[in-house]
Amino acid sequence: MTKRQLALGAFVNLPGHHVASWRDPKTEVRKITDLSYLTEIAQIAEQGKFDNLFFADVFGQPILENAHSGLKLDPVVIISALAAVTKHIGLTATLTTSYNDPFHVARKFAAIDHLSNGRAAWNVVTSANEREALLFGRDEHYAHAERYERANEFVEVVKKLWFSIDQEALIIDKESGRYYDLDKVTEVNHEGKFFKVKGTLDAPSTPQGHPVIVQAGSSEAGKELAAKTAEVIFTAWQTLEDAQKFYRDVKGRLAKYGRDPEDLKIMPGAFIIVAKTEEEAKAKHEQLNNYITPDVGLAYLSNYVGFDLSDYDFDGPIPDFEGQQRDRTNPNIRTNIVKGIVERKGLKTLRELYNNIAGARGHREIVGTPEQVADQLQEWFENEAADGFNIMPPTFPEGFKDIVELVIPELQRRGIFKTEYKGTTLRENLGLKRPVNPFIRSKITQ
Amino acid sequence: MTKRQLALGAFVNLPGHHVASWRDPKTEVRKITDLSYLTEIAQIAEQGKFDNLFFADVFGQPILENAHSGLKLDPVVIISALAAVTKHIGLTATLTTSYNDPFHVARKFAAIDHLSNGRAAWNVVTSANEREALLFGRDEHYAHAERYERANEFVEVVKKLWFSIDQEALIIDKESGRYYDLDKVTEVNHEGKFFKVKGTLDAPSTPQGHPVIVQAGSSEAGKELAAKTAEVIFTAWQTLEDAQKFYRDVKGRLAKYGRDPEDLKIMPGAFIIVAKTEEEAKAKHEQLNNYITPDVGLAYLSNYVGFDLSDYDFDGPIPDFEGQQRDRTNPNIRTNIVKGIVERKGLKTLRELYNNIAGARGHREIVGTPEQVADQLQEWFENEAADGFNIMPPTFPEGFKDIVELVIPELQRRGIFKTEYKGTTLRENLGLKRPVNPFIRSKITQ
């Protein structure tokens, strides 16, 4: 029997996860809108046998004179294009439930799952950003509880649409002229608090049954939604203890929805800077941090914690953010992350703080040799803290290449990461069950 | 000086434009969700030096037991994927302004224009289909005037977003740390009847300045919107006289918006069945028509004219549709098309009528030898009825291959169609001007 294997995602954020990656002489920032750049990264990921390419999404970001801010292409368009130039890797795009319609979302991911032969995943999020609301005619964003209630119903409708025309409904008998088995077509007739949807999707159920559902919520409502519907959770933890607590908490919620612990893979983010020696890795990190100018560092930190720090001295003490945020509806997850980092690392000044946040953005930061990085990943993987990781390279493609060339072989040598793709779909590669069409099943058993 | 050249689009509708194409032994209907099938078609189109691949969009279609109905993939996803496997051809997707937000639409087409290096076009439509409304929580669709008013404002907002970060705003000076020239960033601050949008797009202006804008409206409001904003019109005419009238009408409206006649290309649809002999072409057409069963023929016709014909005898007389449609807000363009066909061809029964509609769906039908087809296209092209055509093959890939192998060389021989792509963008290939960012221009001249 083979050892349990790590699930690995490559979280793509161009030109890198480090906030100052654009100033690194090796990043080609002007290429972030080029398909050739994205294709190169996808191909490196497939060489490294990554299971998944992950694209986050947030829009309406402020444009700062001295930062790479507010520039990124639509992730749905990106993964659609990458479906054509990749063969094995999963393709995850983030799409908010706050400013979309279930029909459009169901339709886009169904199409991507078909065109990629079963490699699509939807990262379900809610919009917590005031500036996103302004782009959609609202003066402020939805309150936290309402966002999650809407997300819950949204996912429910999307799943109904995905199963509205079962693949098996397609008889397509040219001779007799019969096309559909109408018993396997289930018109959606949904009337809920947020959505009223009547009709069918215009695509049959997809190669994966339906696309994989990913989520990132760590709040109480987020964890409950994940336990009910998510198949992958992307999350942010700094310490083994916190990650274990979250892992047990969420896995423990699955049974009440009739699900098994392996039906949901928990993949925390890991920001990794690797080099052959520890000194070299640390020097790379320091060099990137040196590119952060104080105005950008403070702006970045202000945005992260939701608290305006622009008038603070960056070499002065760190103020108490708790309860001070603009957005009082949002649980203080990020404030807690910051607090944890400040305490654990003994940080004193705002400059120290933003140097510790601006790379990994609150995710776990691992800087060291291939062995050191592998040790840290393995520790979480073997101690009920993670089923895998969403890897966050500091720069693309250089920092990502380093990970593929140095860390992946070390994980493979330890027998905890595959050397070849096992399945053809993302679902198969992650070891997730294929969902059954609930409408057809109930019709048959009736 | 080279002769004026035809603009040619390939209108892709799988497995073919003929309503019964799915019963043709050569069409592979199960492949309509496969990227390999779409890629094959796109590559045939590039071999034929087509300027554009055109994907229509309509959803919520009824599922009929004996018809290929209600199945198609999202066109935005399709053209995003095709951007990765094509080099020269333009990529047009249809997206309705009735059930979308300007931000999402601006963002998707900007991304496709970037990833395709300037080959994206947006076909702007309004939804006139009741069943589409039901998928978006509405009991009925918007009235005609409201739809067009909304479309007008929609396009206005999308254009503002496309120019909100000018390409030249990106300084990206790694040394000094300066990223943006904020003078070339123009935050949108739109408050209109339908939309309120504040912020910038997260993509810079695109390789074509902005994606090409296509439209298909032939009503009074449609023509006016087209004269104001469209760069290509896709339209449906049966006779030279009608096409000329439309051509002069729309071209004549451009001046009041400060535009030249060549700023808008008029491309009527042309359903083409071609073979080496006229008899062979006619036999192909008849064979396809024989695949239409009466229930499908009547259902198709009912949907086309918006009038329920299911209880009528298909070998009985053609009733008068005028003023009888469910949708009284929609001008009777299709009724007029049907009336024209009935009179011109002396049709007597509903069966004769659906056999004449179900292939070309109201577009011009050309069945004959390569010379006959070329004659008919050339006649319109040289007599102010068309700047080019949106070609509608009866089946894919077979019927399309016939056109590329037989008609294209004949048009090239006559010197009215190019033998090589001239430019790198769709705009260049169509001979359309590159739009100037109006916000930057006004800032500079202030």
PDB file of C-alpha atoms in Angstrom, chain B residues 9-99:
ATOM      1  CA  GLY B   9     -16.482  35.668 -39.924  1.00  0.00           C
ATOM      2  CA  ALA B  10     -17.127  32.009 -39.192  1.00  0.00           C
ATOM      3  CA  PHE B  11     -20.285  31.750 -37.118  1.00  0.00           C
ATOM      4  CA  VAL B  12     -19.810  28.619 -35.015  1.00  0.00           C
ATOM      5  CA  ASN B  13     -22.936  26.793 -33.899  1.00  0.00           C
ATOM      6  CA  LEU B  14     -22.378  23.147 -33.003  1.00  0.00           C
ATOM      7  CA  PRO B  15     -22.859  20.654 -34.515  1.00  0.00           C
ATOM      8  CA  GLY B  16     -24.072  22.924 -37.346  1.00  0.00           C
ATOM      9  CA  HIS B  17     -26.421  25.756 -38.245  1.00  0.00           C
ATOM     10  CA  HIS B  18     -28.991  23.463 -39.734  1.00  0.00           C
ATOM     11  CA  VAL B  19     -31.475  22.461 -37.017  1.00  0.00           C
ATOM     12  CA  ALA B  20     -31.138  18.773 -37.928  1.00  0.00           C
ATOM     13  CA  SER B  21     -27.358  18.785 -38.409  1.00  0.00           C
ATOM     14  CA  TRP B  22     -27.024  16.517 -35.378  1.00  0.00           C
ATOM     15  CA  ARG B  23     -28.669  13.688 -37.375  1.00  0.00           C
ATOM     16  CA  ASP B  24     -26.147  13.969 -40.194  1.00  0.00           C
ATOM     17  CA  PRO B  25     -24.024  10.780 -39.998  1.00  0.00           C
ATOM     18  CA  LYS B  26     -20.840  12.841 -40.203  1.00  0.00           C
ATOM     19  CA  THR B  27     -21.409  15.200 -37.248  1.00  0.00           C
ATOM     20  CA  GLU B  28     -19.979  14.048 -33.929  1.00  0.00           C
ATOM     21  CA  VAL B  29     -22.537  15.508 -31.575  1.00  0.00           C
ATOM     22  CA  ARG B  30     -21.014  14.117 -28.379  1.00  0.00           C
ATOM     23  CA  LYS B  31     -17.900  16.135 -29.082  1.00  0.00           C
ATOM     24  CA  ILE B  32     -19.606  19.526 -28.792  1.00  0.00           C
ATOM     25  CA  THR B  33     -18.198  19.815 -25.252  1.00  0.00           C
ATOM     26  CA  ASP B  34     -14.673  18.805 -26.314  1.00  0.00           C
ATOM     27  CA  LEU B  35     -11.899  21.296 -26.778  1.00  0.00           C
ATOM     28  CA  SER B  36     -10.421  19.121 -29.545  1.00  0.00           C
ATOM     29  CA  TYR B  37     -13.528  19.678 -31.681  1.00  0.00           C
ATOM     30  CA  LEU B  38     -13.489  23.440 -31.149  1.00  0.00           C
ATOM     31  CA  THR B  39      -9.764  23.556 -31.819  1.00  0.00           C
ATOM     32  CA  GLU B  40     -10.191  21.673 -35.101  1.00  0.00           C
ATOM     33  CA  ILE B  41     -12.824  24.174 -36.239  1.00  0.00           C
ATOM     34  CA  ALA B  42     -10.706  27.163 -35.226  1.00  0.00           C
ATOM     35  CA  GLN B  43      -7.755  25.776 -37.127  1.00  0.00           C
ATOM     36  CA  ILE B  44      -9.838  25.190 -40.258  1.00  0.00           C
ATOM     37  CA  ALA B  45     -10.964  28.818 -39.970  1.00  0.00           C
ATOM     38  CA  GLU B  46      -7.370  30.020 -39.754  1.00  0.00           C
ATOM     39  CA  GLN B  47      -6.426  27.914 -42.769  1.00  0.00           C
ATOM     40  CA  GLY B  48      -9.264  29.710 -44.569  1.00  0.00           C
ATOM     41  CA  LYS B  49      -7.896  33.102 -43.401  1.00  0.00           C
ATOM     42  CA  PHE B  50     -11.170  33.984 -41.715  1.00  0.00           C
ATOM     43  CA  ASP B  51     -11.011  37.228 -39.764  1.00  0.00           C
ATOM     44  CA  ASN B  52     -13.196  36.124 -36.943  1.00  0.00           C
ATOM     45  CA  LEU B  53     -14.796  33.235 -35.069  1.00  0.00           C
ATOM     46  CA  PHE B  54     -18.239  34.245 -33.910  1.00  0.00           C
ATOM     47  CA  PHE B  55     -20.140  32.601 -31.034  1.00  0.00           C
ATOM     48  CA  ALA B  56     -23.751  33.556 -30.459  1.00  0.00           C
ATOM     49  CA  ASP B  57     -25.386  33.113 -27.088  1.00  0.00           C
ATOM     50  CA  VAL B  58     -28.832  32.342 -25.866  1.00  0.00           C
ATOM     51  CA  PHE B  59     -29.712  30.227 -22.858  1.00  0.00           C
ATOM     52  CA  GLY B  60     -32.744  28.770 -21.167  1.00  0.00           C
ATOM     53  CA  GLN B  61     -33.868  27.127 -24.409  1.00  0.00           C
ATOM     54  CA  PRO B  62     -36.555  24.440 -24.090  1.00  0.00           C
ATOM     55  CA  ILE B  63     -35.291  20.853 -23.997  1.00  0.00           C
ATOM     56  CA  LEU B  64     -37.056  18.934 -26.784  1.00  0.00           C
ATOM     57  CA  GLU B  65     -36.966  15.139 -26.786  1.00  0.00           C
ATOM     58  CA  ASN B  66     -36.273  14.922 -30.523  1.00  0.00           C
ATOM     59  CA  ALA B  67     -33.956  17.868 -31.074  1.00  0.00           C
ATOM     60  CA  HIS B  68     -30.491  19.083 -30.295  1.00  0.00           C
ATOM     61  CA  SER B  69     -31.789  21.923 -28.167  1.00  0.00           C
ATOM     62  CA  GLY B  70     -30.614  23.794 -25.122  1.00  0.00           C
ATOM     63  CA  LEU B  71     -27.019  22.551 -25.237  1.00  0.00           C
ATOM     64  CA  LYS B  72     -24.008  24.799 -25.704  1.00  0.00           C
ATOM     65  CA  LEU B  73     -21.045  25.897 -23.659  1.00  0.00           C
ATOM     66  CA  ASP B  74     -20.462  29.386 -22.354  1.00  0.00           C
ATOM     67  CA  PRO B  75     -18.943  31.391 -25.233  1.00  0.00           C
ATOM     68  CA  VAL B  76     -16.631  33.449 -23.015  1.00  0.00           C
ATOM     69  CA  VAL B  77     -15.008  30.275 -21.735  1.00  0.00           C
ATOM     70  CA  ILE B  78     -14.782  28.928 -25.284  1.00  0.00           C
ATOM     71  CA  ILE B  79     -13.029  31.936 -26.772  1.00  0.00           C
ATOM     72  CA  SER B  80     -10.689  32.152 -23.772  1.00  0.00           C
ATOM     73  CA  ALA B  81      -9.595  28.571 -24.427  1.00  0.00           C
ATOM     74  CA  LEU B  82      -9.347  29.143 -28.190  1.00  0.00           C
ATOM     75  CA  ALA B  83      -7.095  32.159 -27.599  1.00  0.00           C
ATOM     76  CA  ALA B  84      -4.457  29.630 -26.525  1.00  0.00           C
ATOM     77  CA  VAL B  85      -4.664  27.429 -29.644  1.00  0.00           C
ATOM     78  CA  THR B  86      -5.029  30.058 -32.390  1.00  0.00           C
ATOM     79  CA  LYS B  87      -2.713  32.796 -33.626  1.00  0.00           C
ATOM     80  CA  HIS B  88      -4.473  35.084 -36.068  1.00  0.00           C
ATOM     81  CA  ILE B  89      -8.224  34.850 -35.895  1.00  0.00           C
ATOM     82  CA  GLY B  90     -10.515  37.219 -34.010  1.00  0.00           C
ATOM     83  CA  LEU B  91     -12.605  35.764 -31.186  1.00  0.00           C
ATOM     84  CA  THR B  92     -16.107  37.109 -30.695  1.00  0.00           C
ATOM     85  CA  ALA B  93     -18.364  36.057 -27.846  1.00  0.00           C
ATOM     86  CA  THR B  94     -21.903  37.237 -27.302  1.00  0.00           C
ATOM     87  CA  LEU B  95     -22.881  38.443 -23.841  1.00  0.00           C
ATOM     88  CA  THR B  96     -26.196  39.933 -22.926  1.00  0.00           C
ATOM     89  CA  THR B  97     -26.437  43.314 -21.252  1.00  0.00           C
ATOM     90  CA  SER B  98     -29.767  42.332 -19.722  1.00  0.00           C
ATOM     91  CA  TYR B  99     -28.504  39.901 -17.079  1.00  0.00           C
TER      92      TYR B  99
END
